[in-house]
CSV table of C-alpha atoms (C1' of nucleotides) in Angstrom, one decimal:
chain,number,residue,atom,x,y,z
O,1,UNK,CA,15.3,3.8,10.3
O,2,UNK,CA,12.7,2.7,8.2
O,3,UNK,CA,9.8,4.0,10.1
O,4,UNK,CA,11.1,5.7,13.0
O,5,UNK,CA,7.3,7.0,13.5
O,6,UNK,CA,5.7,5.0,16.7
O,7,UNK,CA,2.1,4.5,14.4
O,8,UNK,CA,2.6,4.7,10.5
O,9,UNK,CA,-1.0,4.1,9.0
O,10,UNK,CA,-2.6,7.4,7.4
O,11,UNK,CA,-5.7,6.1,9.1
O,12,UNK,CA,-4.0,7.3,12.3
O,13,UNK,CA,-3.0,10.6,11.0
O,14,UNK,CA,-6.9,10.9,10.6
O,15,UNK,CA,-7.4,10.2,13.7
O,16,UNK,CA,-5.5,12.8,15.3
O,17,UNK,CA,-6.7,15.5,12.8
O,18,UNK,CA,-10.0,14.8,14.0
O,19,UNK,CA,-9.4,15.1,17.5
O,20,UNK,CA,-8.2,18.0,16.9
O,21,UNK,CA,-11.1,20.1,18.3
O,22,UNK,CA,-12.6,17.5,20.4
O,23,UNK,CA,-12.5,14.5,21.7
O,24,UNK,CA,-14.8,11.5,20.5
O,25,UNK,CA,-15.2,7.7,20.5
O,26,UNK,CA,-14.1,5.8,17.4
O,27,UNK,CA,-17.5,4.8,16.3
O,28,UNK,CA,-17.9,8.6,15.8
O,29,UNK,CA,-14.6,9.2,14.1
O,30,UNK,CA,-15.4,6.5,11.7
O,31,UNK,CA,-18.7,7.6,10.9
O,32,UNK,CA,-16.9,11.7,10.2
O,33,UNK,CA,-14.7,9.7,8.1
O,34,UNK,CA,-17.1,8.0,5.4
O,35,UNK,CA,-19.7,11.2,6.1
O,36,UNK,CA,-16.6,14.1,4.7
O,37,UNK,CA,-15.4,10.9,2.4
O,38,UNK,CA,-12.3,10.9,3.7
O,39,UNK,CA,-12.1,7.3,3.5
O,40,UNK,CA,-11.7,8.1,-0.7
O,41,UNK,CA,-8.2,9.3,0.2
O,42,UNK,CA,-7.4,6.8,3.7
O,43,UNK,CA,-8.0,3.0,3.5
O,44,UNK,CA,-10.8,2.7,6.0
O,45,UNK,CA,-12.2,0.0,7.7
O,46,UNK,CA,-13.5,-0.2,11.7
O,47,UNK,CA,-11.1,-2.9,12.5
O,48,UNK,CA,-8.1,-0.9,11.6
O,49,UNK,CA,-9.4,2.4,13.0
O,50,UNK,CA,-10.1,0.0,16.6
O,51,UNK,CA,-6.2,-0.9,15.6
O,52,UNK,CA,-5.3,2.6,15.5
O,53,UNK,CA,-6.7,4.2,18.8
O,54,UNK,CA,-4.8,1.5,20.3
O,55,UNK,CA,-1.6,2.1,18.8
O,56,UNK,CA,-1.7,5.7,19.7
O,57,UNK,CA,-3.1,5.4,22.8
O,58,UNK,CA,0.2,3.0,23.8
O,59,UNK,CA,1.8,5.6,22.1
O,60,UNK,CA,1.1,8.6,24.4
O,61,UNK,CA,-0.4,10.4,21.6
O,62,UNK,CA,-4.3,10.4,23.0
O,63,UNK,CA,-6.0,9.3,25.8
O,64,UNK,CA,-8.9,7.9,27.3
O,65,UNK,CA,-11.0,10.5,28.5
O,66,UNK,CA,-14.2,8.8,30.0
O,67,UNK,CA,-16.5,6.1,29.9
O,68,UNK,CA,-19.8,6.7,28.4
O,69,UNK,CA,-22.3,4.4,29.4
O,70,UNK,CA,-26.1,5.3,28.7
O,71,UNK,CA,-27.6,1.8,28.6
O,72,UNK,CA,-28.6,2.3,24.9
O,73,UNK,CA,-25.7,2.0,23.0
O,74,UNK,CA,-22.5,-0.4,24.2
O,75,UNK,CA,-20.4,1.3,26.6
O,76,UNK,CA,-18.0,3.5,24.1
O,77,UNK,CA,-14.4,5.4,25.2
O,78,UNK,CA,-13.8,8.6,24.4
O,79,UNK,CA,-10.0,9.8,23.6
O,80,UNK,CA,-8.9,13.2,23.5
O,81,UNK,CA,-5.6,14.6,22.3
O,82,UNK,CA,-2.8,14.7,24.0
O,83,UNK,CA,-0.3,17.6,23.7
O,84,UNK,CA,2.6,14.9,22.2
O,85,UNK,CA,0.0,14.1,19.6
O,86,UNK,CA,-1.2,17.4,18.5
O,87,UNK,CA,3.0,17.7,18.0
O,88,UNK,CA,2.5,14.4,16.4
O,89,UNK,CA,0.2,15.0,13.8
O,90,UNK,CA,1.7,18.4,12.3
O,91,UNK,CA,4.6,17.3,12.1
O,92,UNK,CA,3.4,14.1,10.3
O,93,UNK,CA,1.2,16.6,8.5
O,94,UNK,CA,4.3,18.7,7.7
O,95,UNK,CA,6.7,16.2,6.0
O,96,UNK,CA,3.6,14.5,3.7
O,97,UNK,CA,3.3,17.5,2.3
O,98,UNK,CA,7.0,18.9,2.0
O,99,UNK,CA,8.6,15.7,1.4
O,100,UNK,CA,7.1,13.2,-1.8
O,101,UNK,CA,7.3,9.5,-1.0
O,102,UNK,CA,8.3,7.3,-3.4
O,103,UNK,CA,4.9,4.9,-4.0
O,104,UNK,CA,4.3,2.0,-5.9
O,105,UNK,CA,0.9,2.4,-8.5
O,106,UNK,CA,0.0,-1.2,-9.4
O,107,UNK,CA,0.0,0.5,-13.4
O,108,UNK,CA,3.7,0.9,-12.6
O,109,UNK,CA,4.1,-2.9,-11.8
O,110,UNK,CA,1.9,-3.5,-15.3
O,111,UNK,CA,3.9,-1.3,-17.3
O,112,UNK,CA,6.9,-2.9,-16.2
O,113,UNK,CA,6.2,-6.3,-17.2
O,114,UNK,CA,4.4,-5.1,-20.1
O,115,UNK,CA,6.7,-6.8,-22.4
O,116,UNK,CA,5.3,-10.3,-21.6
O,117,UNK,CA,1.9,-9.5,-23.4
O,118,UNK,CA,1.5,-9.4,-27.1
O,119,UNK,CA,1.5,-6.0,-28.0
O,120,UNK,CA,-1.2,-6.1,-30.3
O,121,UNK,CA,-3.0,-7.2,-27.0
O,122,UNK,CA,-1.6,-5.0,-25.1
O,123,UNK,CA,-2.9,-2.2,-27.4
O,124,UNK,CA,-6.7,-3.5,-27.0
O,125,UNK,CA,-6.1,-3.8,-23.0
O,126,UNK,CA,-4.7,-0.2,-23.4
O,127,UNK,CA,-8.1,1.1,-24.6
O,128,UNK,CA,-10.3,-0.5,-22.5
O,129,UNK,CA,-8.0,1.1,-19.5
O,130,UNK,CA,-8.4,4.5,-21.3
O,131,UNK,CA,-12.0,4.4,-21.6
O,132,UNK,CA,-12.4,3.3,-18.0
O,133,UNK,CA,-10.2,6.3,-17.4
O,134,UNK,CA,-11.9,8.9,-19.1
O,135,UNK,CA,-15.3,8.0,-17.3
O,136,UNK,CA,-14.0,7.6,-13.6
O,137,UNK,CA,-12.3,11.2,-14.4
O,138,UNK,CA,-16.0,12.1,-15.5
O,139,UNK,CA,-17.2,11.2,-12.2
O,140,UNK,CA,-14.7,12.9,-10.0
O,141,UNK,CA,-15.4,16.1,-12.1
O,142,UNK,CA,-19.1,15.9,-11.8
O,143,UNK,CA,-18.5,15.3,-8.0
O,144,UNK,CA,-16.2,18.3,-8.0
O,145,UNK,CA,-19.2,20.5,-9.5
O,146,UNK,CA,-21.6,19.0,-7.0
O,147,UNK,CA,-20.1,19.8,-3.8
O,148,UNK,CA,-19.0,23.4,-5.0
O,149,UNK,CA,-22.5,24.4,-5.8
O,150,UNK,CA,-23.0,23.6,-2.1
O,151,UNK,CA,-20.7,26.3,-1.2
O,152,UNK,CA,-17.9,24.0,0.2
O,153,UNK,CA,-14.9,25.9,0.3
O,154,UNK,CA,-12.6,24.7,-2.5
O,155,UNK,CA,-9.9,23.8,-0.2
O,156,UNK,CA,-11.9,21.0,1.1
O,157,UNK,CA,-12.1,19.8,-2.4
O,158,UNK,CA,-8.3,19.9,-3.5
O,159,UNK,CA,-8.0,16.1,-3.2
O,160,UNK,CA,-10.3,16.0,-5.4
O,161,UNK,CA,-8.4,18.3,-8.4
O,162,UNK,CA,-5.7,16.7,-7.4
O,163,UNK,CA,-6.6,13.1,-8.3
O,164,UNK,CA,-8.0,14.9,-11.6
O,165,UNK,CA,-4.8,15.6,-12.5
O,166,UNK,CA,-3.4,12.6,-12.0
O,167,UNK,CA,-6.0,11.0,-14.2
O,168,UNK,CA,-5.5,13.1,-16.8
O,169,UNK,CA,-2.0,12.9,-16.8
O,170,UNK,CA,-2.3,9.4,-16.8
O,171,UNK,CA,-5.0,9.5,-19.6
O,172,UNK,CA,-2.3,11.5,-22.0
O,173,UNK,CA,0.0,8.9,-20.9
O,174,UNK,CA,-2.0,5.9,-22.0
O,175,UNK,CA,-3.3,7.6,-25.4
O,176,UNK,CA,0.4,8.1,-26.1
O,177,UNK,CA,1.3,4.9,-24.9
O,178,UNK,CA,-1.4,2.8,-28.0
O,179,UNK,CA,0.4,4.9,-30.5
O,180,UNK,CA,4.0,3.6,-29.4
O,181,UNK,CA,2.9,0.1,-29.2
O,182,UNK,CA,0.9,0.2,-32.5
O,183,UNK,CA,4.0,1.1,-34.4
O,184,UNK,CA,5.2,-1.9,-36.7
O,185,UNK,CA,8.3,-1.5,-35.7
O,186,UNK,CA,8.1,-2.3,-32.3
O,187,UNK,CA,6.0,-5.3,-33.2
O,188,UNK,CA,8.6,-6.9,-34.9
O,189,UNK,CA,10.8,-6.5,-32.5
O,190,UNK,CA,8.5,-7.9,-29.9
O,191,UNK,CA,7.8,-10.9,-31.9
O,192,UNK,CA,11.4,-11.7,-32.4
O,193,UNK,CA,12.6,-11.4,-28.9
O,194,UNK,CA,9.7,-13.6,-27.6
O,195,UNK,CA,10.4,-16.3,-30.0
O,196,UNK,CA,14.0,-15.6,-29.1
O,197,UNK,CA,13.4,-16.8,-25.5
O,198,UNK,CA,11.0,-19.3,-26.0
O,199,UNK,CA,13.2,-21.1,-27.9
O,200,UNK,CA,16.1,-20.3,-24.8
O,201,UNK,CA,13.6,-22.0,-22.3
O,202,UNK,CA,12.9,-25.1,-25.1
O,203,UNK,CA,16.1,-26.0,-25.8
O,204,UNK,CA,17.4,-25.8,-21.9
O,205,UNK,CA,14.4,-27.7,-20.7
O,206,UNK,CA,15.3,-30.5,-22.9
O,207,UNK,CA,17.9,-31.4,-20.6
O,208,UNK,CA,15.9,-31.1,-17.0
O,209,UNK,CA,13.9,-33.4,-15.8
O,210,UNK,CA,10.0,-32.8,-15.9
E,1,UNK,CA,-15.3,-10.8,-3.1
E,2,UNK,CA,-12.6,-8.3,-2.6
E,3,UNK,CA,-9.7,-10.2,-3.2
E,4,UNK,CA,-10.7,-13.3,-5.3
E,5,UNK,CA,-7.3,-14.1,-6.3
E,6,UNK,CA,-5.5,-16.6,-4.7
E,7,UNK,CA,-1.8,-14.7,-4.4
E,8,UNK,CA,-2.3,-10.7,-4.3
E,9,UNK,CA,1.1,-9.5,-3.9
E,10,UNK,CA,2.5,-7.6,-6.8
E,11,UNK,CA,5.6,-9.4,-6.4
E,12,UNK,CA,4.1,-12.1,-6.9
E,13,UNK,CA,3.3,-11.4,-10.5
E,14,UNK,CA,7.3,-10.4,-10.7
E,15,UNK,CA,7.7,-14.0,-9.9
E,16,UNK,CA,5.2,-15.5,-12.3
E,17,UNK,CA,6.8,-13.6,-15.0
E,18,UNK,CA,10.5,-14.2,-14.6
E,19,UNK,CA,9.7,-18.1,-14.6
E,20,UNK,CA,7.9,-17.7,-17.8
E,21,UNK,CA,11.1,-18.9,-19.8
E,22,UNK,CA,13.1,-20.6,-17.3
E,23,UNK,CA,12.8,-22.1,-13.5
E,24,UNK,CA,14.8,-20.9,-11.3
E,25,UNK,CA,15.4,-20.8,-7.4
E,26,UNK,CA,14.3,-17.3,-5.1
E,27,UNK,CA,17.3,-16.3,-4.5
E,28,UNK,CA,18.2,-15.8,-8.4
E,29,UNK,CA,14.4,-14.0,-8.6
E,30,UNK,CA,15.1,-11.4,-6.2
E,31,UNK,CA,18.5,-10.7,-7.8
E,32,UNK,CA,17.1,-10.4,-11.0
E,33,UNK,CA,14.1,-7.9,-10.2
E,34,UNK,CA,17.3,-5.6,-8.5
E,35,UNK,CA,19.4,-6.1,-11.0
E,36,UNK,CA,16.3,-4.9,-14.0
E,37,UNK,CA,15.3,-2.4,-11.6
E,38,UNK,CA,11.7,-4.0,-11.1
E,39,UNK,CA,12.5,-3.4,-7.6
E,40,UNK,CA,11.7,0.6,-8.5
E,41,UNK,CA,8.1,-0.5,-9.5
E,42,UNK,CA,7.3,-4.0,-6.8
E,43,UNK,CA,7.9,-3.3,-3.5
E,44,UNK,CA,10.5,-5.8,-2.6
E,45,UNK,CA,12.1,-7.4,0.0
E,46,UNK,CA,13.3,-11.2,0.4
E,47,UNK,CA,11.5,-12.3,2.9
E,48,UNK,CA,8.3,-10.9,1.2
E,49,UNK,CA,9.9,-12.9,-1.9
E,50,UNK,CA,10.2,-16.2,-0.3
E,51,UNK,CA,6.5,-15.6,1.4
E,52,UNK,CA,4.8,-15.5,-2.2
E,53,UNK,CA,6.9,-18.3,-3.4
E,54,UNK,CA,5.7,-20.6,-0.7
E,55,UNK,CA,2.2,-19.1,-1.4
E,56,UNK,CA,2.6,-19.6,-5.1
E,57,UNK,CA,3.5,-23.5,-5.0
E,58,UNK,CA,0.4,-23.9,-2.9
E,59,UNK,CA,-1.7,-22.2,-4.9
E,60,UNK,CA,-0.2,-24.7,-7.9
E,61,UNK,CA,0.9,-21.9,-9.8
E,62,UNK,CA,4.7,-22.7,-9.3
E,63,UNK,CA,6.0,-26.4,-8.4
E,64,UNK,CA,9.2,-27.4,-7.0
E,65,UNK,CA,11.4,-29.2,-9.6
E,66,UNK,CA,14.1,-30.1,-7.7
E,67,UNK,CA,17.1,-29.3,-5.7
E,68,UNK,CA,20.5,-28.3,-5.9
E,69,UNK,CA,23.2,-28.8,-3.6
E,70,UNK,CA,26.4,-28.0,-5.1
E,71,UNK,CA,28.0,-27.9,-1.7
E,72,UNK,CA,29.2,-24.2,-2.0
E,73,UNK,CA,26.3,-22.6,-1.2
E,74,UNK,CA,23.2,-23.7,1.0
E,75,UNK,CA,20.3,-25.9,-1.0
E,76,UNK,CA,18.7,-24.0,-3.6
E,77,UNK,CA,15.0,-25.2,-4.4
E,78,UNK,CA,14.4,-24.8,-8.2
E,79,UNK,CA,10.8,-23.7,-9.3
E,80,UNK,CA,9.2,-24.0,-12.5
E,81,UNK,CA,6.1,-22.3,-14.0
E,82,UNK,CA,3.1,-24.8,-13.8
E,83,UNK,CA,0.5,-24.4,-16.4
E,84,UNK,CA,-2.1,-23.0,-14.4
E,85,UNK,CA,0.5,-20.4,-13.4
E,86,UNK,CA,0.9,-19.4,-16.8
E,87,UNK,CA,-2.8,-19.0,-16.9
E,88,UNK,CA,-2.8,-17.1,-13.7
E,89,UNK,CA,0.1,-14.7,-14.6
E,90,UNK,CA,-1.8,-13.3,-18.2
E,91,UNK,CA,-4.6,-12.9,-16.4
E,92,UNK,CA,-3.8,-11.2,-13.8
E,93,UNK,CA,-1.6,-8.8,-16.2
E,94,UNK,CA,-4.7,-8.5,-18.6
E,95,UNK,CA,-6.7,-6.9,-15.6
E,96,UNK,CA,-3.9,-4.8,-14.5
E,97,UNK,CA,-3.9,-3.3,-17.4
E,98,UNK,CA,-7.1,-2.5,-18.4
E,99,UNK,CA,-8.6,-1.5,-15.5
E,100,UNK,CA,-7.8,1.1,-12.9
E,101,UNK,CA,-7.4,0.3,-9.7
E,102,UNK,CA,-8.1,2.7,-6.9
E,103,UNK,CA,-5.1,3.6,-5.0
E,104,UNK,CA,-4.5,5.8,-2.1
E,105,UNK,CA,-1.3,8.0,-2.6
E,106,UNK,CA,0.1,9.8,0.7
E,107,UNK,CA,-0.2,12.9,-1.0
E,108,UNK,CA,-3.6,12.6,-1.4
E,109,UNK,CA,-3.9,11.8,2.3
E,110,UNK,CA,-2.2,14.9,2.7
E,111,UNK,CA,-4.5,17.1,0.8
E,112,UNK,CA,-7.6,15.8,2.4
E,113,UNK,CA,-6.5,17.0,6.0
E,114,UNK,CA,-4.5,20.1,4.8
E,115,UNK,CA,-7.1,22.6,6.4
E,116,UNK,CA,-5.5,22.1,9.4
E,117,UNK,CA,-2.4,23.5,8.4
E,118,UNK,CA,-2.0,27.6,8.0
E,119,UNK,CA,-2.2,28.1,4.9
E,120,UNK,CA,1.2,30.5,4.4
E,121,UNK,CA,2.8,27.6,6.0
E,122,UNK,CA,1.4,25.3,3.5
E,123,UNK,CA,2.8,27.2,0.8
E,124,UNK,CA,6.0,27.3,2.1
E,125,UNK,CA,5.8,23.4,2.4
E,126,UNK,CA,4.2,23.3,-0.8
E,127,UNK,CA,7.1,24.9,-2.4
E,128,UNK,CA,9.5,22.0,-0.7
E,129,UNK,CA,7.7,19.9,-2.0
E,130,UNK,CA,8.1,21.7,-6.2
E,131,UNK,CA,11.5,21.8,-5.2
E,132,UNK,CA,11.8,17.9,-4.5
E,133,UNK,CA,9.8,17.0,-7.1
E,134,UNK,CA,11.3,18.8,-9.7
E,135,UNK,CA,14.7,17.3,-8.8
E,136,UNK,CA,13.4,13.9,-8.8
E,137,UNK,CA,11.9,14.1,-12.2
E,138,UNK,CA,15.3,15.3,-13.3
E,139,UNK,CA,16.5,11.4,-12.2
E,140,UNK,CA,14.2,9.8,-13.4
E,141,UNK,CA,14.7,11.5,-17.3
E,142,UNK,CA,18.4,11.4,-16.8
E,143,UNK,CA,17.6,7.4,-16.2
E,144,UNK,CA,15.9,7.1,-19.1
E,145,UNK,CA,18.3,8.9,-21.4
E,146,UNK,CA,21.4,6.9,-19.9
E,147,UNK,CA,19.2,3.5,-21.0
E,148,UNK,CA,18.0,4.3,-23.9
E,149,UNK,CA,21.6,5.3,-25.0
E,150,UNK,CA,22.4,1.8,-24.1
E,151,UNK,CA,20.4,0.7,-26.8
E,152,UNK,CA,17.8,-0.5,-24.7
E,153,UNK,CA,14.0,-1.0,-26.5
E,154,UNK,CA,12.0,2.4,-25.4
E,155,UNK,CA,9.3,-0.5,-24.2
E,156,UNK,CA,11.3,-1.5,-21.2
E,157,UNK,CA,11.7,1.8,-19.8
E,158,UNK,CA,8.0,2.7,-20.3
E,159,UNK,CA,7.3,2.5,-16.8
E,160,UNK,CA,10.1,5.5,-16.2
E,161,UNK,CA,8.1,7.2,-18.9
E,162,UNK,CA,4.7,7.1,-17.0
E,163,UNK,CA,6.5,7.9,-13.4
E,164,UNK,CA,7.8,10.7,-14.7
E,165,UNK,CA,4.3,11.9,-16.8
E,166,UNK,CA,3.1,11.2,-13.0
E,167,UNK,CA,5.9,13.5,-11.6
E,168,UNK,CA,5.2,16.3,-14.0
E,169,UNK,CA,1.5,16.4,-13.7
E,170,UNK,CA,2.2,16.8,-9.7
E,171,UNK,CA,4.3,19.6,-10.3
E,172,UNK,CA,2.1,21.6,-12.1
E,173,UNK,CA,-0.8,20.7,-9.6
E,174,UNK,CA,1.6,21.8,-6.9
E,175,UNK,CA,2.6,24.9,-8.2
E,176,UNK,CA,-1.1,26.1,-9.1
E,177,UNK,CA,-2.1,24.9,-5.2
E,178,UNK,CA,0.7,27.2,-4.1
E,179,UNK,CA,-0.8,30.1,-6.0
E,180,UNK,CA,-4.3,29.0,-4.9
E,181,UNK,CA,-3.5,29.0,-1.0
E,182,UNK,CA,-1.8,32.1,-1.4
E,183,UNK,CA,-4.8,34.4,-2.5
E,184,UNK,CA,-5.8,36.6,0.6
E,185,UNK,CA,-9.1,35.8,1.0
E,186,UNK,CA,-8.6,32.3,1.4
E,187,UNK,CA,-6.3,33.0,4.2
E,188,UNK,CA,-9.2,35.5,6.3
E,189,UNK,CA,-11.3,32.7,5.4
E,190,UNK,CA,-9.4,29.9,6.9
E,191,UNK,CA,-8.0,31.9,10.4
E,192,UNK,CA,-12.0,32.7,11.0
E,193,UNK,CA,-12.5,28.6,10.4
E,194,UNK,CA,-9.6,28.0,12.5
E,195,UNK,CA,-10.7,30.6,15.5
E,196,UNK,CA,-13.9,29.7,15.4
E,197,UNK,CA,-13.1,25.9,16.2
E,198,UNK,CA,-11.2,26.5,18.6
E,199,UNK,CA,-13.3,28.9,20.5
E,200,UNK,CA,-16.3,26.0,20.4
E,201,UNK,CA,-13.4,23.3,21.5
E,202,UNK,CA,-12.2,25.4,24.2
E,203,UNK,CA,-15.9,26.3,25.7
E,204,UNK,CA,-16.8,22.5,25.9
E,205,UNK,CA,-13.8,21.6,27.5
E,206,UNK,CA,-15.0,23.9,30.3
E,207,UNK,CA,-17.7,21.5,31.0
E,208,UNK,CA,-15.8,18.4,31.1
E,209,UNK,CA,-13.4,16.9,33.3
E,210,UNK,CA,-9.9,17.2,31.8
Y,1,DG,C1',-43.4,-9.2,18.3
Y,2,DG,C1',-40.1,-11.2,15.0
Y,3,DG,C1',-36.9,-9.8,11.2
Y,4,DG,C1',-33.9,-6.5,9.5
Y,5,DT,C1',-30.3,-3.2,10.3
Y,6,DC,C1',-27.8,0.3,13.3
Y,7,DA,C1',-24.3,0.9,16.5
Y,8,DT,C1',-20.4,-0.9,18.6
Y,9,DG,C1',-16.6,-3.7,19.6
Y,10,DT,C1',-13.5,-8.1,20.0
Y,11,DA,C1',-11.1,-12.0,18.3
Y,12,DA,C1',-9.1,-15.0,14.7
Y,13,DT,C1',-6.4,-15.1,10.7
Y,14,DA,C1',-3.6,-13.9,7.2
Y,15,DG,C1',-0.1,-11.0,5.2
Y,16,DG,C1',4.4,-8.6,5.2
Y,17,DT,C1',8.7,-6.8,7.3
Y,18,DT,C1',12.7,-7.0,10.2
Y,19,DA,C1',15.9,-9.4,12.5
Y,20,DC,C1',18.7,-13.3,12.9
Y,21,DA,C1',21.6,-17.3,11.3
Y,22,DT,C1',25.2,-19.6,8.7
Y,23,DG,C1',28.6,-21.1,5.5
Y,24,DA,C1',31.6,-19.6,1.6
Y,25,DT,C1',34.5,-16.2,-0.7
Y,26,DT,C1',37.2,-12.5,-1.3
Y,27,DC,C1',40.1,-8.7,0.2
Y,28,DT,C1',44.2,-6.8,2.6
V,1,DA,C1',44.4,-15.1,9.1
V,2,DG,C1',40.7,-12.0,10.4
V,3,DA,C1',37.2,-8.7,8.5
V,4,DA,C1',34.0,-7.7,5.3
V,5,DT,C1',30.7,-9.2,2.2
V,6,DC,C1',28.0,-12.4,-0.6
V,7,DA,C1',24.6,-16.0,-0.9
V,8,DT,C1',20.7,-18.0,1.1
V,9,DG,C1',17.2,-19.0,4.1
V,10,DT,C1',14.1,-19.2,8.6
V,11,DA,C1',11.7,-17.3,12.3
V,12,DA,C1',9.7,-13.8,15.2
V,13,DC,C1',7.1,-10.0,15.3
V,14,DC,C1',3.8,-6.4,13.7
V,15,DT,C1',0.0,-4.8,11.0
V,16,DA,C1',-4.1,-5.1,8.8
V,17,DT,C1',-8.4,-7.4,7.3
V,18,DT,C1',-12.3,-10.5,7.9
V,19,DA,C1',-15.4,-12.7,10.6
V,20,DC,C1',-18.0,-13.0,14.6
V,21,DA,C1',-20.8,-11.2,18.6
V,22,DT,C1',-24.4,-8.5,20.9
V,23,DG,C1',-27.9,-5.4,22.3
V,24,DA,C1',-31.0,-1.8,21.0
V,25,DC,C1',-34.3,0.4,17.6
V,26,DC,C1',-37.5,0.4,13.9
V,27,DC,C1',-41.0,-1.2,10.9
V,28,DC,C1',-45.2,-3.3,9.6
DNA sequence: GGGGTCATGTAATAGGTTACATGATTCT
DNA sequence: AGAATCATGTAACCTATTACATGACCCC
């Protein structure tokens, strides 16, 4: 019940999207993909997309339409949409944007281990992450700027704003995150608990073998 | 270059870290990332768990130290941290944590393709979406309060804290996107788009065969 | 006209998830 | 005692990524 969806990668979502308004061969869709930068928000590489038309071609949601073959290039298929995958793809479309997925941010799997490092460590690793931060967040605004002043249509750019936000929010979130680990409190604390269980794993590994 | 690191699932680093004070055999692992709720942050599943174990003893950051067969249950193999493993497992925490990793979050996905979608629609799917949100930021606070009232150091909730600094920041995107799609010229705007693309599909479909 | 690099695709490999298997324990 | 559930692991299957292959074009 997992995945009940007959393809699952966004890649594929793409895919249909693009075929939206006419059919193509997959070099082409890749090469729309990096050219609208697409592939900053899907995970794209040409041996998943050849994956992909597969899958959805098994799956009834395109179709081969012809078989181009001008003796320059390789001989390349073009798919088209079917009616099932036009259905397909807003309906995918529909529940990734009603419905919030619960993902796993590799920060997430940091912060919860967190408690292994030092935390005066931990509070230099901290900054370095917030400096990092603050410049890719530079870049994606800068980016932002750029494409407007080409007269893009902001919609095209909401990805964009959106993984501003998330930066931001993440930025606050680290600032406030030095000051909680700074306090001498919590070092204490720290320090006490790790000698704590080091001294757990000495004392029991006395008695094992190794 | 991509992926110089010999074991790159997260739950790997789970592993490393719970066999930093004491061995112990998978099964116990896996019940102990359920049972701290790590399983909220590492995707996990068992047979992913016994997949990086296996990769982890080759990789020499984990060695088998021996075998119990207490004939209740099946043979338990008992690992134990090697010392490269240790080395590994700060490592690997130090770069988590100070640098940001690109990710690729569905909702982003969403956003990058959401000009197909009519834009009152996407509003009204928008506003599922606030809805959903809102209510699963109100678990994730309640969580925390419930812990932290059972005495548990703020540190080991931390990644609830940035989850939920996530959650929030997505909320107030969303709701500014909603007012955004909703102004009237973007909506003129995006039905000439829309006509105007399908006019151009359905004229070259004319010329080709089906 | 030979060395790069586009354009295009296939095949080999590795990674991860689901499904299956099996004995013990506990519940009613 | 039979049913449900826990404890534990293996194996089969999918998915995704990397590596390889090949012909045209382009540039001095």
């Amino acid at each position: 019940m997992a995945n009940r969806r007959a393809v699952g990668n966004p890649l594929a979502l793409a895919v249909l999207a693009n075929l939206l308004f006419e059919p193509m061969h997959p070099y082409e869709l890749g090469r729309r993909l990096k050219e609208t930068g697409k592939d900053r928000n899907i995970r794209y590489n040409r041996g998943s997309l050849y994956m992909v038309v597969e899958q959805l071609r098994k799956a009834g949601f395109i179709a081969e339409q012809e078989t181009v073959r001008d003796t320059a290039r390789p001989e390349r298929t073009v798919y088209a949409l079917t009616d099932a995958g036009r259905d397909e793809m807003y309906d995918w479309m529909r529940e990734l944007v009603s419905r919030p997925e619960h993902e796993y941010p590799k920060f997430g799997v940091a912060l919860s281990l967190l408690g292994v490092l030092d935390p005066t460590e931990a509070v230099d690793l901290l900054r370095l992450r917030g400096i990092a931060l603050e410049s890719e967040a530079a870049g994606v605004r800068a980016g932002i700027e750029a494409t407007k002043k080409m007269g893009v249509l902001w919609v095209f750019l909401v990805e964009e704003e959106y993984r501003l936000a998330q930066l931001d929010a993440e930025i606050r979130f680290v600032t406030s995150l030095i000051d909680g680990l700074g306090a001498p409190e919590y070092v204490r604390a720290w320090q006490e608990a790790f000698n704590e269980g080091k001294k757990k794993w000495e004392s029991s590994s006395d008695q094992g073998e190794r």
